[in-house]
Amino acid sequence: MKKWSTVIIGILIFNTVLAEDGYRLWLRYNTIDNVSLLQQYRQQVTSINCPSDDARLVSANQELQTGLSGLLGKKIPLQTAVINGTVMLALPTHLPFIRKQIGDTAMARLGDEGFIIRTIKYEGKNITLITANKQAGLLYGAFHFLRLLQTQQSIRQLSISSTPKIKLRLLNHWDNLNRTVERGYAGNSIWDWQRLPGYIDQRYLDYARANASIGINGTVLTNVNANAVILTADWLQKVAALANAFRPYNLKVYLTARFSAPVEIGNLKTADPLDPAVRKWWKDKTDEIYKYIPDFGGFLVKANSEGQPGPQNYNRTHADGANMLAEAVAPHDGIVMWRAFVYSSETPEDRFKQAYNEFKPLDGQFKKNVLVQVKNGPIDFQPREPFHPLFGAMPQTPLMMEYQLTQEYLGFATHLVYLAPLFKEVLNADTHSKNENSPVAQIVDGTTDEHTLTGMAGVSNIGSDINWTGHPFGQANWYTLGRLAWDNTLTPAQIANEWIRQTFTNKQAFVDTVQQLMLASREIQVNYMTPLGLHHIMGYGHHYGPAPWYNKAPRADWNPVYFHKADSIGIGFNRTATGSNALAQYQPAVRQQFENMGTCPEAFLLWFHHVPWDYKMHSGKTLWETLCDKYYSGVDSVRWMQRSWDHLKNYIDTERFNQIKQLLAIQEQEAVWWRNACLLYFQTFSNKPIPEKYEKPDHTLAYYEELEFPYAPH
Ligand code: BDP
């Protein structure tokens, strides 16, 4: 009796002393609050046996000690003796019995980063074996084992084998050297360049831990709108210090390369990629980088896009530029990620089509260590985009997926939007490029065109805010990137479920409600921002709030009116053969579905068609009525999210409960703003009433048009 109360008090104390400020992300390791499960786990997990002949094993071992001791509410020691309940980490090179136990084929399947977790008998003892071919696999296996306990799953008879589907699983930081973050809404850059290389902030280690826990194995430290200074010796020493801090977590660093660096920091007259002096400069620079960082990952390049310099300045192609850098990094096993996000202000062509037009002809011309990095959709990270037509169109080139975690167009760090449904929608889309079933997922993971160099990146939403991502639910999007890049067959529900359990609580009622809310959140946002295929109708420059009327940008394709094309007849961008014919960039099966108004999914209708206001939708209602319904239902659903959240007060800490409650209230106001501003504006073209049953907009269109936000984050 006495013993039990001590345990319970111990648990209470342990759980309450730590402030729930969100800093610990999904690695909280609070003591399991289910008493019978805790008892079981305590029998099944008694000690850790782990070699320490590699930095990654030291990390795995430390994490297991911290994690298991926290979860089990008692110290779980590292010891060499194997007893019942030992969690043993070992490679076949450490313990030859493993290869026999697991079998050659099963081991081969793991590659360099996969792992196996198995309950086995070893020297007559019941143990959990975590094994892999390489140290990285053991590290990932250790985190997976912790996840099983954190999500309160049975660990009685484990037989798990897991291998990443994608090789390069990366964050892209759009962080500037002055610590501002382009499109960052969670504070400053976490890279404290001023105090590097001397000062290693604990944050760097926790950042690396978090990434390792979800399988992220690379990070591009700097903005794609690059600064050449990062490539100078002083700064490379700072980068090396970060690389050293990350290495024990199997996290490689990459940098963005400013194409004009040979001119800016190298005193050359040109950056022409075919000029021998330029090529030599990059080669020498790369060799220098590898002196500081022997396992440097490589370069990410934004060239000839939105004012960035590139090979086209010298009448060379993207392939010429990429291959020059590829040659420089190749001797060091480095790679080049060359972005396909290009569109030119001089080209009158539909912006949708420009990346495809420029890159498709270059298929087959890139060196083996180049990936072309393609945004998920053809325009720019909108709440909903059709899949980018380059997917499936460049079979000879590995195409890397670029998602955006930072919510530039999705309500900044204010709106609760879980992005897994968006990411999966794109992955599941069938490109029809090879046969009936060539979904984007299989283009990106290399299955369709047999590529082994594969990648997936997320533009980071991380900053110096105590909870890393500003919105507590932004963490879920970082989490999703890692989990999906590791295993693109996971569903949004599975990912949400495990994230909620680790981040908040395992209490079923909470998990169920929050999971439902997360899964619905993206469609809700589409409804109150850009329903039925509307896109790019946000405020100019900062991208905050609605501005469908905006028409003063220095270039046409930055104006919302360019994208929605509302007029007295209807609304939407005709991208069929009678319009820009962007649809011709898709395979016939995709094109046919989209080009017919009747078969085009209504969610994409205005992406591809200029649709009359009176057009009858599948429901029998007109387009205008449906547009009104969507905007109103979006707002109603945010109110539903608020009510659902309010019911959860007693399940979690007040800190995060209150934060999210406040953020949802702002989200509701902003949803109303989007709805009213968009409907009032589009109504000037449709000349039709907002149905009587709906609450009336509380401001005039003029009021919304006059709002200005000079200090909104950029
Ligand atoms: C857009 C952003 C801009 C980025 C650009 C890019 O508005 O800040 O530089 O994408 O991806 O979404 O290069």
Coordinates of N, CA and C in Angstrom, one line a residue, residues 69-153:
S69 N 14.2 6.0 -18.4 CA 14.2 6.4 -17.0 C 13.0 7.3 -16.7
G70 N 12.8 8.2 -17.7 CA 11.6 9.1 -17.5 C 10.3 8.4 -17.6
L71 N 10.2 7.6 -18.7 CA 8.9 6.9 -18.9 C 8.6 5.9 -17.8
L72 N 9.6 5.2 -17.3 CA 9.4 4.2 -16.3 C 9.5 4.7 -14.9
G73 N 9.8 6.0 -14.8 CA 9.9 6.6 -13.4 C 10.9 6.0 -12.5
K74 N 11.9 5.4 -13.1 CA 13.0 4.9 -12.3 C 14.3 4.7 -13.2
K75 N 15.4 4.7 -12.6 CA 16.6 4.7 -13.4 C 16.8 3.4 -14.1
I76 N 17.0 3.5 -15.4 CA 17.3 2.3 -16.2 C 18.7 2.4 -16.6
P77 N 19.6 1.6 -16.0 CA 21.0 1.7 -16.1 C 21.6 1.1 -17.4
L78 N 22.8 1.6 -17.7 CA 23.5 0.9 -18.8 C 24.4 -0.1 -18.1
Q79 N 24.3 -1.4 -18.5 CA 25.2 -2.4 -17.9 C 25.6 -3.4 -18.9
T80 N 26.7 -4.1 -18.6 CA 27.2 -5.1 -19.6 C 26.5 -6.4 -19.4
A81 N 26.1 -6.7 -18.1 CA 25.5 -8.0 -17.9 C 24.1 -8.0 -18.6
V82 N 23.8 -9.2 -19.2 CA 22.5 -9.3 -19.9 C 21.5 -10.0 -18.9
I83 N 20.4 -9.3 -18.6 CA 19.4 -9.9 -17.7 C 18.1 -9.9 -18.4
N84 N 17.1 -10.5 -17.8 CA 15.7 -10.4 -18.3 C 15.4 -8.9 -18.4
G85 N 14.9 -8.5 -19.6 CA 14.5 -7.1 -19.8 C 15.6 -6.2 -20.3
T86 N 16.7 -6.7 -20.7 CA 17.7 -5.9 -21.2 C 17.3 -5.4 -22.6
V87 N 17.5 -4.2 -22.9 CA 17.4 -3.7 -24.3 C 18.8 -3.6 -24.8
M88 N 19.0 -4.5 -25.8 CA 20.4 -4.6 -26.3 C 20.5 -4.0 -27.7
L89 N 21.5 -3.1 -27.8 CA 21.7 -2.5 -29.2 C 23.0 -3.1 -29.7
A90 N 23.0 -3.7 -30.8 CA 24.3 -4.2 -31.4 C 24.2 -4.4 -32.9
L91 N 25.3 -4.3 -33.5 CA 25.5 -4.6 -34.9 C 26.0 -6.0 -35.0
P92 N 25.8 -6.7 -36.2 CA 26.4 -8.0 -36.3 C 27.9 -8.0 -36.1
T93 N 28.5 -6.8 -36.4 CA 30.0 -6.8 -36.2 C 30.3 -6.8 -34.7
H94 N 29.4 -6.4 -33.9 CA 29.6 -6.5 -32.4 C 29.4 -7.9 -32.0
L95 N 28.3 -8.5 -32.4 CA 27.9 -9.8 -31.9 C 27.5 -10.7 -33.1
P96 N 28.3 -11.6 -33.5 CA 28.1 -12.4 -34.7 C 26.8 -13.2 -34.7
F97 N 26.3 -13.5 -33.5 CA 25.0 -14.4 -33.5 C 23.9 -13.6 -34.2
I98 N 24.0 -12.3 -34.3 CA 22.8 -11.6 -34.8 C 22.5 -11.9 -36.2
R99 N 23.6 -12.0 -37.0 CA 23.4 -12.3 -38.4 C 22.6 -13.7 -38.6
K100 N 23.0 -14.6 -37.8 CA 22.3 -15.9 -37.9 C 20.9 -15.8 -37.4
Q101 N 20.7 -15.1 -36.3 CA 19.4 -14.9 -35.7 C 18.4 -14.2 -36.7
I102 N 18.9 -13.2 -37.4 CA 18.0 -12.4 -38.3 C 18.0 -12.9 -39.7
G103 N 19.1 -13.4 -40.2 CA 19.2 -13.9 -41.5 C 19.8 -12.8 -42.5
D104 N 20.5 -13.3 -43.5 CA 21.2 -12.4 -44.4 C 20.2 -11.5 -45.2
T105 N 19.1 -12.1 -45.7 CA 18.2 -11.3 -46.5 C 17.6 -10.2 -45.7
A106 N 17.1 -10.6 -44.5 CA 16.4 -9.6 -43.7 C 17.4 -8.4 -43.3
M107 N 18.7 -8.8 -43.1 CA 19.6 -7.8 -42.7 C 19.9 -6.9 -44.0
A108 N 20.0 -7.5 -45.1 CA 20.3 -6.7 -46.3 C 19.3 -5.7 -46.6
R109 N 18.0 -6.1 -46.4 CA 16.9 -5.2 -46.6 C 17.0 -3.9 -45.8
L110 N 17.7 -3.9 -44.7 CA 17.8 -2.7 -43.9 C 18.6 -1.6 -44.5
G111 N 19.5 -1.9 -45.4 CA 20.3 -0.8 -45.9 C 21.2 -0.2 -44.8
D112 N 21.6 1.1 -45.0 CA 22.5 1.7 -44.1 C 21.8 2.3 -42.9
E113 N 20.4 2.5 -43.0 CA 19.8 3.3 -41.9 C 18.6 2.5 -41.2
G114 N 18.2 1.4 -41.8 CA 17.1 0.7 -41.3 C 17.5 -0.1 -40.0
F115 N 16.5 -0.6 -39.3 CA 16.7 -1.3 -38.1 C 15.7 -2.4 -37.9
I116 N 16.1 -3.3 -37.0 CA 15.1 -4.4 -36.6 C 15.0 -4.3 -35.1
I117 N 13.8 -4.5 -34.6 CA 13.6 -4.6 -33.1 C 12.9 -5.9 -32.9
R118 N 13.5 -6.8 -32.1 CA 13.0 -8.1 -31.9 C 13.1 -8.6 -30.5
T119 N 12.0 -9.2 -30.0 CA 12.1 -9.8 -28.7 C 12.7 -11.2 -28.9
I120 N 13.8 -11.4 -28.2 CA 14.5 -12.8 -28.4 C 14.9 -13.3 -27.1
K121 N 15.3 -14.6 -27.2 CA 16.0 -15.2 -26.0 C 17.5 -15.1 -26.2
Y122 N 18.2 -14.6 -25.3 CA 19.7 -14.5 -25.4 C 20.3 -15.0 -24.2
E123 N 21.1 -16.1 -24.3 CA 21.7 -16.7 -23.1 C 20.6 -17.0 -22.0
G124 N 19.5 -17.5 -22.5 CA 18.4 -17.9 -21.6 C 17.6 -16.7 -21.0
K125 N 17.9 -15.5 -21.5 CA 17.2 -14.3 -20.9 C 16.3 -13.7 -22.0
N126 N 15.2 -13.2 -21.6 CA 14.3 -12.5 -22.5 C 14.8 -11.0 -22.7
I127 N 15.2 -10.8 -23.9 CA 15.7 -9.4 -24.1 C 15.0 -8.8 -25.4
T128 N 15.2 -7.5 -25.5 CA 14.8 -6.8 -26.7 C 16.0 -6.5 -27.5
L129 N 16.1 -7.0 -28.7 CA 17.3 -6.7 -29.5 C 17.0 -5.6 -30.5
I130 N 17.8 -4.6 -30.5 CA 17.8 -3.6 -31.6 C 19.0 -3.8 -32.4
T131 N 18.8 -4.1 -33.7 CA 20.0 -4.3 -34.5 C 19.9 -3.6 -35.9
A132 N 21.0 -3.5 -36.6 CA 21.0 -2.7 -37.9 C 22.4 -3.1 -38.5
N133 N 22.5 -2.6 -39.8 CA 23.8 -2.8 -40.4 C 24.8 -1.7 -40.0
K134 N 24.3 -0.6 -39.7 CA 25.2 0.6 -39.4 C 24.7 1.2 -38.1
Q135 N 25.6 2.1 -37.5 CA 25.3 2.8 -36.3 C 24.0 3.6 -36.4
A136 N 23.9 4.3 -37.6 CA 22.7 5.1 -37.7 C 21.4 4.3 -37.5
G137 N 21.4 3.1 -38.0 CA 20.2 2.3 -37.8 C 19.9 2.0 -36.3
L138 N 20.9 1.8 -35.6 CA 20.7 1.6 -34.1 C 20.1 2.8 -33.5
L139 N 20.6 4.0 -33.9 CA 20.1 5.2 -33.3 C 18.6 5.4 -33.7
Y140 N 18.3 5.1 -34.9 CA 16.8 5.3 -35.3 C 16.0 4.2 -34.6
G141 N 16.6 3.0 -34.4 CA 15.9 1.9 -33.7 C 15.6 2.3 -32.3
A142 N 16.6 2.9 -31.7 CA 16.4 3.3 -30.3 C 15.2 4.3 -30.1
F143 N 15.2 5.3 -31.0 CA 14.1 6.2 -31.0 C 12.8 5.6 -31.3
H144 N 12.8 4.6 -32.2 CA 11.5 3.9 -32.5 C 11.0 3.1 -31.2
F145 N 12.0 2.5 -30.6 CA 11.6 1.8 -29.4 C 11.0 2.7 -28.3
L146 N 11.6 3.9 -28.1 CA 11.0 4.9 -27.2 C 9.6 5.3 -27.6
R147 N 9.5 5.4 -28.9 CA 8.1 5.8 -29.4 C 7.1 4.8 -29.1
L148 N 7.5 3.5 -29.1 CA 6.5 2.4 -28.7 C 6.0 2.6 -27.3
L149 N 6.9 2.9 -26.4 CA 6.5 3.1 -25.0 C 5.8 4.4 -24.8
Q150 N 6.2 5.5 -25.5 CA 5.5 6.8 -25.4 C 4.1 6.7 -25.9
T151 N 3.9 5.9 -26.9 CA 2.5 5.7 -27.4 C 1.8 4.5 -26.8
Q152 N 2.4 4.0 -25.7 CA 1.8 2.9 -24.9 C 1.4 1.7 -25.7
Q153 N 2.3 1.2 -26.6 CA 2.0 0.0 -27.3 C 2.7 -1.2 -26.6

